[in-house]
XYZ file of N, CA, C and O in Angstrom:
592
model
N 36.303 12.933 19.557
C 35.811 12.949 18.185
C 34.562 12.071 18.044
O 33.576 12.488 17.435
N 34.616 10.865 18.587
C 33.489 9.951 18.508
C 32.263 10.533 19.210
O 31.137 10.408 18.728
N 32.478 11.214 20.322
C 31.389 11.823 21.072
C 30.743 12.942 20.264
O 29.515 13.076 20.253
N 31.539 13.725 19.568
C 31.005 14.810 18.747
C 30.161 14.261 17.591
O 29.111 14.815 17.257
N 30.625 13.188 16.999
C 29.882 12.571 15.897
C 28.546 12.040 16.407
O 27.500 12.268 15.794
N 28.556 11.348 17.529
C 27.319 10.829 18.121
C 26.376 11.961 18.519
O 25.158 11.860 18.318
N 26.922 13.026 19.075
C 26.098 14.176 19.453
C 25.478 14.817 18.216
O 24.293 15.174 18.217
N 26.270 14.952 17.171
C 25.756 15.508 15.918
C 24.642 14.637 15.337
O 23.616 15.136 14.869
N 24.832 13.328 15.386
C 23.809 12.404 14.901
C 22.540 12.528 15.741
O 21.429 12.560 15.193
N 22.664 12.607 17.050
C 21.505 12.737 17.938
C 20.748 14.040 17.671
O 19.521 14.056 17.609
N 21.482 15.125 17.484
C 20.847 16.419 17.191
C 20.097 16.356 15.858
O 18.961 16.815 15.746
N 20.729 15.750 14.855
C 20.080 15.622 13.542
C 18.829 14.741 13.641
O 17.788 15.068 13.059
N 18.913 13.645 14.398
C 17.769 12.746 14.562
C 16.597 13.452 15.238
O 15.438 13.249 14.873
N 16.901 14.302 16.188
C 15.844 15.068 16.868
C 15.308 16.162 15.944
O 14.101 16.362 15.839
N 16.191 16.840 15.241
C 15.785 17.954 14.372
C 14.839 17.498 13.264
O 13.867 18.194 12.951
N 15.089 16.330 12.678
C 14.238 15.895 11.569
C 12.822 15.546 12.027
O 11.908 15.489 11.201
N 12.624 15.379 13.319
C 11.270 15.094 13.820
C 10.349 16.296 13.635
O 9.129 16.150 13.649
N 10.918 17.476 13.442
C 10.128 18.700 13.284
C 9.768 19.008 11.834
O 9.059 19.963 11.558
N 10.242 18.194 10.901
C 9.852 18.348 9.500
C 8.443 17.775 9.377
O 8.211 16.617 9.711
N 7.490 18.574 8.923
C 6.089 18.143 8.973
C 5.694 17.035 8.004
O 4.679 16.384 8.198
N 6.455 16.807 6.947
C 6.070 15.777 5.978
C 5.982 14.410 6.654
O 6.860 14.020 7.410
N 4.898 13.711 6.386
C 4.727 12.375 6.933
C 3.991 12.337 8.252
O 3.772 11.271 8.818
N 3.606 13.503 8.781
C 2.935 13.546 10.083
C 1.412 13.533 9.995
O 0.745 13.303 10.991
N 0.867 13.801 8.834
C -0.583 13.847 8.688
C -1.117 12.433 8.475
O -0.924 11.830 7.435
N -1.755 11.904 9.491
C -2.275 10.542 9.425
C -3.795 10.506 9.338
O -4.425 9.549 9.780
N -4.365 11.539 8.761
C -5.813 11.529 8.571
C -6.106 10.908 7.206
O -5.379 11.138 6.239
N -7.144 10.127 7.160
C -7.564 9.517 5.913
C -8.661 10.355 5.284
O -9.599 10.747 5.969
N -8.549 10.624 3.984
C -9.642 11.324 3.302
C -10.902 10.456 3.347
O -10.821 9.245 3.562
N -12.050 11.049 3.111
C -13.278 10.242 3.110
C -13.303 9.270 1.929
O -12.706 9.523 0.883
N -13.993 8.175 2.123
C -14.199 7.216 1.048
C -15.251 7.806 0.108
O -16.359 8.128 0.537
N -14.904 7.982 -1.149
C -15.795 8.565 -2.142
C -16.710 7.480 -2.715
O -17.920 7.634 -2.769
N -16.104 6.399 -3.143
C -16.854 5.266 -3.674
C -15.957 4.036 -3.639
O -14.737 4.156 -3.602
N -16.567 2.871 -3.636
C -15.814 1.620 -3.633
C -16.263 0.767 -4.801
O -17.391 0.903 -5.275
N -15.394 -0.127 -5.246
C -15.813 -1.027 -6.316
C -16.842 -2.024 -5.800
O -16.988 -2.210 -4.593
N -17.507 -2.665 -6.711
C -18.397 -3.762 -6.349
C -17.525 -5.009 -6.308
O -17.117 -5.530 -7.350
N -17.188 -5.437 -5.113
C -16.312 -6.597 -4.936
C -17.017 -7.855 -5.415
O -18.219 -8.008 -5.225
N -16.280 -8.773 -5.983
C -16.887 -10.019 -6.449
C -17.323 -10.901 -5.286
O -18.232 -11.702 -5.436
N -16.683 -10.723 -4.109
C -17.058 -11.509 -2.928
C -16.520 -10.835 -1.671
O -15.546 -10.081 -1.734
N -17.113 -11.135 -0.526
C -16.580 -10.618 0.731
C -15.151 -11.109 0.996
O -14.350 -10.403 1.590
N -14.819 -12.310 0.510
C -13.479 -12.871 0.717
C -12.424 -12.033 -0.011
O -11.356 -11.762 0.524
N -12.721 -11.618 -1.244
C -11.770 -10.779 -1.975
C -11.535 -9.475 -1.222
O -10.386 -9.045 -1.060
N -12.605 -8.873 -0.745
C -12.478 -7.621 0.008
C -11.658 -7.841 1.274
O -10.798 -7.031 1.617
N -11.881 -8.952 1.967
C -11.124 -9.258 3.188
C -9.637 -9.421 2.881
O -8.785 -8.836 3.570
N -9.305 -10.202 1.862
C -7.899 -10.397 1.494
C -7.264 -9.088 1.051
O -6.127 -8.781 1.414
N -8.003 -8.295 0.267
C -7.502 -6.992 -0.160
C -7.233 -6.101 1.045
O -6.180 -5.463 1.131
N -8.174 -6.046 1.978
C -7.992 -5.206 3.166
C -6.785 -5.635 3.978
O -6.069 -4.801 4.518
N -6.520 -6.932 4.070
C -5.373 -7.430 4.831
C -4.047 -7.132 4.155
O -3.065 -6.822 4.828
N -4.004 -7.233 2.832
C -2.730 -7.146 2.132
C -2.486 -5.844 1.382
O -1.340 -5.523 1.091
N -3.547 -5.090 1.070
C -3.389 -3.988 0.129
C -3.931 -2.635 0.594
O -3.486 -1.598 0.120
N -4.927 -2.654 1.470
C -5.694 -1.439 1.765
C -4.891 -0.320 2.420
O -5.237 0.844 2.259
N -3.830 -0.645 3.144
C -3.074 0.428 3.801
C -2.521 1.434 2.790
O -2.423 2.621 3.102
N -2.171 0.973 1.609
C -1.620 1.880 0.599
C -2.582 2.171 -0.545
O -2.365 3.125 -1.291
N -3.608 1.354 -0.702
C -4.478 1.494 -1.863
C -5.925 1.795 -1.490
O -6.850 1.373 -2.186
N -6.105 2.528 -0.398
C -7.454 2.962 0.002
C -7.316 4.170 0.920
O -6.210 4.586 1.255
N -8.443 4.693 1.335
C -8.463 5.775 2.328
C -8.742 5.210 3.715
O -9.280 5.899 4.576
N -8.351 3.964 3.923
C -8.542 3.318 5.212
C -7.203 2.838 5.765
O -7.092 1.772 6.353
N -6.191 3.672 5.598
C -4.849 3.352 6.050
C -4.797 3.292 7.571
O -5.301 4.178 8.250
N -4.175 2.224 8.071
C -3.918 2.109 9.509
C -2.439 2.452 9.711
O -1.560 1.745 9.230
N -2.213 3.550 10.409
C -0.842 4.012 10.618
C -0.276 3.413 11.902
O -0.817 3.640 12.978
N 0.822 2.651 11.811
C 1.440 2.080 13.008
C 2.175 3.150 13.816
O 2.447 4.248 13.319
N 2.527 2.817 15.030
C 3.181 3.772 15.934
C 4.447 4.360 15.324
O 4.737 5.532 15.482
N 5.218 3.537 14.610
C 6.493 4.011 14.064
C 6.308 4.969 12.886
O 7.268 5.564 12.421
N 5.071 5.144 12.430
C 4.827 6.100 11.350
C 4.898 7.541 11.853
O 4.753 8.468 11.073
N 5.147 7.710 13.139
C 5.318 9.037 13.731
C 6.782 9.435 13.856
O 7.076 10.515 14.354
N 7.680 8.568 13.431
C 9.110 8.807 13.612
C 9.785 9.013 12.260
O 9.758 8.125 11.403
N 10.360 10.196 12.073
C 11.103 10.486 10.847
C 12.443 9.762 10.917
O 13.001 9.632 12.001
N 12.967 9.283 9.860
C 12.539 9.378 8.472
C 11.569 8.268 8.037
O 11.119 8.265 6.902
N 11.230 7.337 8.919
C 10.289 6.271 8.555
C 8.954 6.872 8.135
O 8.333 6.419 7.170
N 8.513 7.917 8.827
C 7.235 8.566 8.493
C 7.246 9.090 7.060
O 6.224 9.079 6.379
N 8.396 9.550 6.595
C 8.500 10.062 5.229
C 8.295 8.935 4.220
O 7.620 9.102 3.211
N 8.921 7.795 4.489
C 8.804 6.654 3.585
C 7.365 6.151 3.530
O 6.838 5.849 2.447
N 6.727 6.058 4.681
C 5.343 5.592 4.729
C 4.428 6.565 3.990
O 3.591 6.153 3.177
N 4.589 7.855 4.233
C 3.762 8.856 3.552
C 3.948 8.770 2.040
O 2.969 8.815 1.283
N 5.173 8.628 1.608
C 5.456 8.506 0.170
C 4.798 7.262 -0.412
O 4.169 7.312 -1.469
N 4.932 6.118 0.260
C 4.361 4.876 -0.251
C 2.833 4.941 -0.318
O 2.223 4.469 -1.279
N 2.209 5.529 0.698
C 0.750 5.656 0.698
C 0.304 6.596 -0.425
O -0.630 6.294 -1.172
N 0.979 7.731 -0.573
C 0.634 8.674 -1.648
C 0.761 8.017 -3.020
O -0.124 8.143 -3.864
N 1.860 7.326 -3.232
C 2.089 6.686 -4.524
C 1.094 5.549 -4.754
O 0.550 5.393 -5.846
N 0.839 4.752 -3.726
C -0.124 3.661 -3.855
C -1.508 4.161 -4.202
O -2.176 3.623 -5.091
N -1.948 5.201 -3.516
C -3.274 5.775 -3.796
C -3.337 6.394 -5.187
O -4.379 6.366 -5.842
N -2.228 6.961 -5.635
C -2.206 7.593 -6.964
C -2.428 6.565 -8.068
O -3.140 6.815 -9.037
N -1.845 5.373 -7.916
C -1.930 4.355 -8.958
C -3.203 3.516 -8.876
O -3.733 3.103 -9.907
N -3.654 3.264 -7.651
C -4.777 2.335 -7.485
C -5.393 2.599 -6.122
O -4.764 2.374 -5.096
N -6.623 3.124 -6.124
C -7.267 3.514 -4.879
C -8.722 3.066 -4.903
O -9.534 3.622 -5.648
N -9.050 2.074 -4.083
C -10.422 1.561 -4.077
C -11.394 2.517 -3.392
O -12.599 2.329 -3.492
N -10.901 3.527 -2.711
C -11.776 4.482 -2.021
C -12.217 5.632 -2.920
O -13.011 6.467 -2.507
N -11.675 5.685 -4.126
C -12.098 6.694 -5.096
C -12.498 6.009 -6.397
O -12.323 6.559 -7.480
N -13.020 4.802 -6.267
C -13.324 4.005 -7.450
C -14.332 4.718 -8.339
O -15.383 5.151 -7.882
N -13.993 4.865 -9.599
C -14.862 5.538 -10.545
C -14.688 7.045 -10.561
O -15.063 7.696 -11.512
N -14.110 7.611 -9.516
C -13.939 9.059 -9.431
C -12.507 9.480 -9.762
O -12.248 10.644 -9.991
N -11.587 8.542 -9.773
C -10.181 8.829 -10.014
C -9.880 8.579 -11.488
O -10.231 7.524 -12.019
N -9.246 9.554 -12.149
C -8.959 9.433 -13.581
C -8.158 8.166 -13.874
O -8.519 7.375 -14.722
N -7.069 7.989 -13.187
C -6.175 6.864 -13.442
C -6.284 5.904 -12.257
O -5.901 6.228 -11.146
N -6.821 4.735 -12.493
C -6.944 3.751 -11.421
C -6.617 2.393 -12.015
O -7.406 1.829 -12.761
N -5.429 1.905 -11.725
C -4.890 0.727 -12.384
C -5.352 -0.583 -11.746
O -4.560 -1.489 -11.519
N -6.639 -0.695 -11.504
C -7.180 -1.904 -10.906
C -6.966 -3.131 -11.752
O -6.769 -4.226 -11.232
N -6.965 -2.957 -13.079
C -6.787 -4.101 -13.962
C -5.388 -4.701 -13.854
O -5.164 -5.828 -14.292
N -4.452 -3.985 -13.259
C -3.091 -4.494 -13.077
C -2.891 -5.149 -11.711
O -1.845 -5.727 -11.449
N -3.887 -5.078 -10.852
C -3.731 -5.538 -9.469
C -3.370 -7.017 -9.374
O -2.434 -7.389 -8.661
N -4.094 -7.869 -10.083
C -3.819 -9.306 -10.015
C -2.419 -9.623 -10.538
O -1.702 -10.459 -9.969
N -2.012 -8.949 -11.603
C -0.678 -9.157 -12.173
C 0.409 -8.789 -11.158
O 1.399 -9.496 -11.009
N 0.216 -7.678 -10.452
C 1.199 -7.245 -9.453
C 1.351 -8.293 -8.343
O 2.457 -8.575 -7.890
N 0.246 -8.865 -7.907
C 0.289 -9.915 -6.878
C 0.939 -11.164 -7.464
O 1.806 -11.777 -6.836
N 0.540 -11.562 -8.670
C 1.061 -12.763 -9.320
C 2.576 -12.693 -9.473
O 3.280 -13.674 -9.247
N 3.068 -11.528 -9.852
C 4.510 -11.382 -10.092
C 5.301 -11.100 -8.820
O 6.511 -10.915 -8.872
N 4.620 -11.057 -7.683
C 5.304 -10.847 -6.413
C 5.717 -9.403 -6.166
O 6.491 -9.133 -5.259
N 5.202 -8.484 -6.982
C 5.544 -7.072 -6.819
C 4.729 -6.417 -5.714
O 5.118 -5.385 -5.177
N 3.585 -7.005 -5.396
C 2.731 -6.503 -4.322
C 2.300 -7.672 -3.453
O 2.076 -8.752 -3.980
N 2.192 -7.467 -2.180
C 2.626 -6.291 -1.431
C 4.154 -6.164 -1.473
O 4.855 -7.143 -1.670
N 4.616 -4.949 -1.275
C 6.048 -4.678 -1.312
C 6.774 -5.488 -0.241
O 6.267 -5.659 0.871
N 7.961 -5.981 -0.566
C 8.701 -6.865 0.336
C 8.961 -6.228 1.694
O 8.930 -6.896 2.720
N 9.211 -4.935 1.743
C 9.548 -4.291 3.023
C 8.317 -3.997 3.873
O 8.434 -3.613 5.031
N 7.137 -4.184 3.322
C 5.885 -4.013 4.069
C 5.586 -5.257 4.908
O 5.025 -5.174 5.992
N 5.964 -6.409 4.404
C 5.580 -7.685 5.008
C 6.127 -7.952 6.417
O 5.389 -8.471 7.248
N 7.378 -7.626 6.727
C 7.863 -7.960 8.079
C 7.064 -7.300 9.211
O 6.913 -7.891 10.279
N 6.551 -6.114 8.975
C 5.807 -5.420 10.039
C 4.294 -5.559 9.884
O 3.536 -5.006 10.681
N 3.854 -6.278 8.859
C 2.427 -6.500 8.619
C 2.205 -7.978 8.282
O 1.937 -8.324 7.125
N 2.286 -8.847 9.275
C 2.161 -10.282 8.998
C 0.821 -10.674 8.365
O 0.744 -11.659 7.638
N -0.218 -9.882 8.605
C -1.527 -10.181 8.007
C -1.497 -10.044 6.483
O -2.345 -10.594 5.774
N -0.512 -9.326 5.964
C -0.397 -9.126 4.522
C 0.374 -10.250 3.836
O 0.365 -10.354 2.610
N 1.020 -11.097 4.619
C 1.771 -12.218 4.044
C 0.773 -13.332 3.765
O 0.297 -14.004 4.677
N 0.455 -13.511 2.506
C -0.572 -14.457 2.103
C 0.026 -15.809 1.731
O 1.106 -15.880 1.136
N -0.705 -16.861 2.067
C -0.310 -18.201 1.644
C -0.532 -18.309 0.138
O -1.177 -17.444 -0.478
N -0.035 -19.371 -0.471
C -0.233 -19.560 -1.903
C -1.726 -19.640 -2.240
O -2.170 -19.073 -3.240
N -2.487 -20.308 -1.393
C -3.930 -20.422 -1.607
C -4.597 -19.058 -1.520
O -5.440 -18.706 -2.356
N -4.213 -18.269 -0.516
C -4.781 -16.933 -0.358
C -4.408 -16.039 -1.540
O -5.228 -15.249 -2.011
N -3.173 -16.148 -2.026
C -2.755 -15.370 -3.198
C -3.618 -15.726 -4.406
O -4.045 -14.842 -5.148
N -3.855 -17.022 -4.603
C -4.686 -17.454 -5.727
C -6.097 -16.902 -5.588
O -6.675 -16.408 -6.561
N -6.647 -16.968 -4.373
C -7.982 -16.430 -4.123
C -8.018 -14.933 -4.423
O -8.956 -14.434 -5.049
N -7.000 -14.212 -3.937
C -6.953 -12.760 -4.139
C -6.821 -12.423 -5.618
O -7.541 -11.570 -6.131
N -5.903 -13.094 -6.319
C -5.724 -12.802 -7.750
C -7.006 -13.073 -8.534
O -7.415 -12.256 -9.368
N -7.655 -14.185 -8.256
C -8.905 -14.517 -8.940
C -9.975 -13.471 -8.629
O -10.673 -12.992 -9.524
N -10.089 -13.100 -7.359
C -11.072 -12.099 -6.957
C -10.792 -10.727 -7.538
O -11.712 -10.009 -7.943
N -9.510 -10.353 -7.623
C -9.148 -9.069 -8.218
C -9.495 -9.042 -9.701
O -9.997 -8.042 -10.211
N -9.228 -10.136 -10.397
C -9.568 -10.203 -11.816
C -11.078 -10.122 -12.017
O -11.550 -9.467 -12.941
N -11.833 -10.790 -11.158
C -13.291 -10.745 -11.278
C -13.833 -9.353 -10.936
O -14.815 -8.904 -11.517
N -13.195 -8.683 -9.986
C -13.654 -7.369 -9.559
C -13.227 -6.268 -10.530
O -14.027 -5.416 -10.899
N -11.959 -6.291 -10.953
C -11.395 -5.192 -11.734
C -11.109 -5.523 -13.186
O -10.791 -4.642 -13.965
N -11.150 -6.788 -13.538
C -10.810 -7.204 -14.893
C -9.332 -7.529 -14.994
O -8.570 -7.349 -14.049
N -8.949 -8.029 -16.143
C -7.548 -8.360 -16.396
C -6.886 -7.221 -17.143
O -7.539 -6.465 -17.854
N -5.586 -7.166 -17.019
C -4.822 -6.138 -17.723
C -4.967 -6.352 -19.232
O -4.884 -7.468 -19.726
N -5.189 -5.292 -19.974
C -5.434 -5.367 -21.427
C -4.286 -6.015 -22.170
O -4.503 -6.838 -23.043
N -3.065 -5.687 -21.837
C -1.911 -6.265 -22.535
C -1.903 -7.774 -22.369
O -1.563 -8.505 -23.293
N -2.278 -8.254 -21.199
C -2.325 -9.687 -20.948
C -3.424 -10.323 -21.789
O -3.257 -11.412 -22.331
N -4.532 -9.645 -21.940
C -5.657 -10.139 -22.728
C -5.259 -10.246 -24.205
O -5.643 -11.182 -24.879
N -4.502 -9.265 -24.698
C -4.123 -9.240 -26.098
C -3.164 -10.361 -26.444
O -3.110 -10.828 -27.581
N -2.348 -10.822 -25.492
C -1.394 -11.895 -25.725
C -2.097 -13.219 -25.977
O -1.550 -14.098 -26.624
N -3.281 -13.378 -25.437
C -3.980 -14.667 -25.542
C -4.657 -14.855 -26.857
O -4.944 -14.063 -27.628
């Protein structure tokens, strides 16, 4: 019985590798970029945010293995939909003004991204630099402005 269960699991694990979703690792062309307030902000953004929020995604080796490839594809699609620096000005909805708030509240980068991307784990000083640079580059969220 145990052997049949393991065999069934192995067959399923192999079969899902043939589902095409998550296998396309080509990046669309960069249409336009924001005018960064400084090279440091761009560097910190590229280290912590660009894989999901630009067309310059670096796909790791494990992004070729389902179901991990599905999760990565979904996260990149969703990240680009909400905030994409590679389509700056050309994308209808681009929530750049929320970027600093997301970092401040610890919502970005996502917790499960950090263990495999140590360059995205920012020190408190780096977080402050990034939040300040994001606010200077993209502005502050309107709701936050209205509270003041």
